[in-house]
Amino acid sequence: MAYDAASPEAQLGSLAESEAARLMAHRGHLVVPIFSATQNTDNADAPLLYRPRGGFVVGPDLLVFSAAGSTWVDVKAKTGPTWRRTHRRWEHGIDRACFEDYEAVGRFSHLPVWILILEEHAPIDSFRESELSGRSTWLTISLSDARQTGEERRDWPGGPASPARRGRHGLGGWLWPRNAMRPWLAGGSAPGGDGEVAAHPETCHATTPG
């Protein structure tokens, strides 16, 4: 499926990226918006980083500098988590091809990579299938924890009903349990940084970027 920058999903994603960068800068971090350096490749608008031995990888959206060190942060906006009945858990995920590119960025740069998700609608019950609430929440997880707790899903995101939707390069997705993520308060430090809030997701609210 071709990338549509005018779609509601893409617009929400762009707002989340800009808002996350603004909030981190407001907290005293130096933020490089890698998402601004994009090239339209593979029908996706994504920041490209050139590798030492040629070629490129898709990079995380932000490079954040703070007193605690430097961190890559990829920002996603999701309408809400998905409930996986076979595992009885809420899940989040990203394209497997992007996940592996982010791992390569971490290896090349020797810097940690974190994923930051703006969840438009959080589940009423974090441990059982339930309705989604009207509140939004920022959640974060390190790429290494997402690797350890997650798994490959070859039919993601379309599932059996939409075989044409299989993520970037048709590799499917990498998904992890929502409860493996930590809340990130909008006024807090960068994900993985000093002073990161570690409360239960149900206690962490944020306003939708805009």
XYZ file of C-alpha atoms in Angstrom:
210
model
C 0.000 0.000 0.000
C 1.432 3.411 -1.014
C 2.221 5.916 1.689
C -0.334 8.752 1.819
C 0.996 11.794 3.674
C -2.503 13.310 3.649
C -4.154 10.344 5.393
C -5.455 10.832 8.962
C -2.971 8.208 10.223
C 0.007 9.975 8.633
C -1.158 13.362 9.899
C -1.511 12.042 13.455
C 1.926 10.444 13.223
C 3.510 13.728 12.106
C 1.818 15.598 14.952
C 3.046 13.030 17.479
C 6.635 13.293 16.182
C 6.636 17.086 16.413
C 4.970 17.112 19.828
C 7.389 14.566 21.280
C 10.359 16.583 19.985
C 8.924 19.801 21.415
C 8.260 18.250 24.823
C 11.741 16.765 25.101
C 13.362 20.055 24.070
C 11.211 21.856 26.645
C 12.684 19.567 29.302
C 16.195 20.681 28.405
C 17.211 18.009 25.898
C 18.845 18.771 22.567
C 16.663 17.112 19.929
C 17.640 16.429 16.315
C 14.458 15.776 14.267
C 15.686 13.010 11.985
C 12.113 12.642 10.705
C 12.595 15.940 8.836
C 15.336 14.393 6.664
C 13.124 12.093 4.611
C 13.214 10.559 1.180
C 10.247 8.801 -0.339
C 11.527 5.233 -0.585
C 9.609 1.957 -0.857
C 6.374 3.956 -0.840
C 7.067 5.197 2.673
C 8.062 8.603 3.967
C 10.876 7.757 6.375
C 14.243 9.132 7.526
C 17.128 7.402 5.765
C 20.590 6.905 7.273
C 23.473 5.835 5.040
C 25.390 2.787 6.248
C 29.205 2.610 6.475
C 29.425 -0.099 3.802
C 26.866 1.362 1.432
C 23.119 1.352 1.215
C 20.818 2.825 3.823
C 18.595 1.948 6.748
C 15.424 3.613 7.974
C 16.301 5.560 11.097
C 14.318 6.405 14.233
C 12.594 9.789 14.206
C 14.640 11.600 16.864
C 18.214 11.742 18.124
C 18.112 13.090 21.671
C 21.067 14.452 23.656
C 20.864 14.906 27.426
C 23.075 14.885 30.510
C 22.287 11.185 30.866
C 23.582 10.414 27.374
C 22.346 10.167 23.798
C 19.321 8.147 22.694
C 17.481 7.331 19.482
C 13.689 7.624 19.793
C 11.169 6.458 17.214
C 7.718 8.002 17.619
C 4.518 6.254 16.595
C 0.873 7.274 16.895
C -1.701 4.509 17.308
C -5.474 4.688 17.545
C -5.191 2.056 20.270
C -3.613 -1.308 21.083
C -4.929 -4.544 19.601
C -6.195 -7.447 21.684
C -4.665 -10.818 20.797
C -7.072 -13.500 21.910
C -4.622 -16.418 21.612
C -2.209 -14.723 24.022
C -4.889 -12.887 26.025
C -3.019 -9.598 25.956
C -3.000 -6.110 24.474
C -0.251 -5.543 21.910
C 1.590 -2.859 19.999
C 3.934 -3.361 17.065
C 5.771 -1.923 14.085
C 6.948 -3.181 10.700
C 9.523 -5.934 11.161
C 11.723 -4.363 8.455
C 11.798 -1.056 10.369
C 12.414 -2.875 13.656
C 15.481 -4.584 12.201
C 16.707 -1.313 10.676
C 16.470 0.349 14.101
C 18.503 -2.491 15.582
C 21.160 -1.864 12.922
C 21.189 1.846 13.789
C 21.747 0.948 17.434
C 24.633 -1.363 16.547
C 26.320 1.131 14.221
C 25.959 4.093 16.611
C 26.428 2.234 19.924
C 23.423 4.146 21.251
C 20.196 2.783 22.764
C 16.999 2.913 20.728
C 13.576 3.482 22.274
C 10.077 3.381 20.803
C 7.604 6.019 21.988
C 3.925 5.489 21.186
C 1.099 7.982 21.496
C -1.930 5.809 22.127
C -5.061 7.793 21.241
C -7.382 5.444 23.133
C -6.147 3.353 26.047
C -7.973 0.166 27.115
C -10.216 0.484 30.159
C -8.706 -2.760 31.523
C -4.994 -3.223 30.836
C -5.112 -6.982 31.490
C -8.396 -8.095 29.904
C -10.254 -7.500 26.658
C -12.270 -4.342 27.160
C -13.529 -1.200 25.519
C -11.072 1.572 24.698
C -11.373 4.795 26.673
C -11.350 8.340 25.361
C -8.059 9.251 27.031
C -4.692 9.250 25.318
C -1.452 7.885 26.755
C 2.248 8.004 25.925
C 3.983 4.629 26.308
C 7.621 3.694 25.737
C 9.795 0.595 25.481
C 13.446 0.017 24.669
C 14.098 -1.794 21.419
C 15.981 -4.495 23.334
C 12.961 -5.116 25.599
C 10.654 -5.188 22.567
C 12.958 -7.829 21.041
C 13.009 -9.877 24.253
C 9.269 -9.761 24.972
C 7.919 -9.630 21.413
C 7.600 -11.914 18.422
C 7.437 -11.888 14.655
C 3.996 -11.801 13.029
C 4.204 -12.565 9.319
C 0.564 -11.657 8.575
C 0.741 -8.242 10.268
C -0.939 -5.811 9.936
C -3.649 -7.055 7.564
C -4.192 -10.533 8.971
C -5.762 -13.349 6.939
C -8.465 -11.008 5.621
C -5.972 -8.612 3.954
C -3.022 -10.603 2.573
C -1.790 -7.581 0.605
C -1.013 -5.739 3.849
C 2.180 -7.277 5.192
C 4.257 -4.276 6.229
C 7.359 -2.846 4.596
C 8.994 -5.259 2.131
C 6.183 -7.733 2.915
C 8.007 -8.945 6.047
C 5.106 -8.510 8.440
C 5.564 -7.005 11.880
C 7.227 -7.302 15.260
C 4.721 -7.154 18.129
C 5.143 -7.038 21.891
C 2.795 -6.962 24.907
C 1.506 -3.542 25.896
C 2.158 -4.309 29.552
C 5.890 -4.558 28.767
C 5.840 -0.813 28.043
C 6.372 2.000 30.537
C 4.345 5.201 30.681
C 6.028 8.378 29.559
C 4.657 11.580 31.037
C 4.613 14.361 28.464
C 6.585 16.646 30.763
C 9.182 14.040 31.681
C 12.662 13.168 30.502
C 13.383 11.503 27.184
C 12.575 7.769 27.057
C 15.378 5.879 28.717
C 16.716 9.081 30.250
C 17.292 10.019 33.859
C 14.071 10.530 35.777
C 11.836 8.472 33.492
C 8.492 7.798 35.138
C 7.774 4.147 35.927
C 4.130 4.037 36.939
C 1.290 1.789 35.814
C -0.073 2.712 32.351
C -3.522 3.334 33.827
C -2.109 6.255 35.840
C -0.378 7.945 32.923
C -2.479 10.353 30.837
C -1.475 12.784 28.113
C -3.258 15.154 25.810
C -3.379 14.384 22.106
C -0.827 16.454 20.163
C -2.329 19.363 18.377
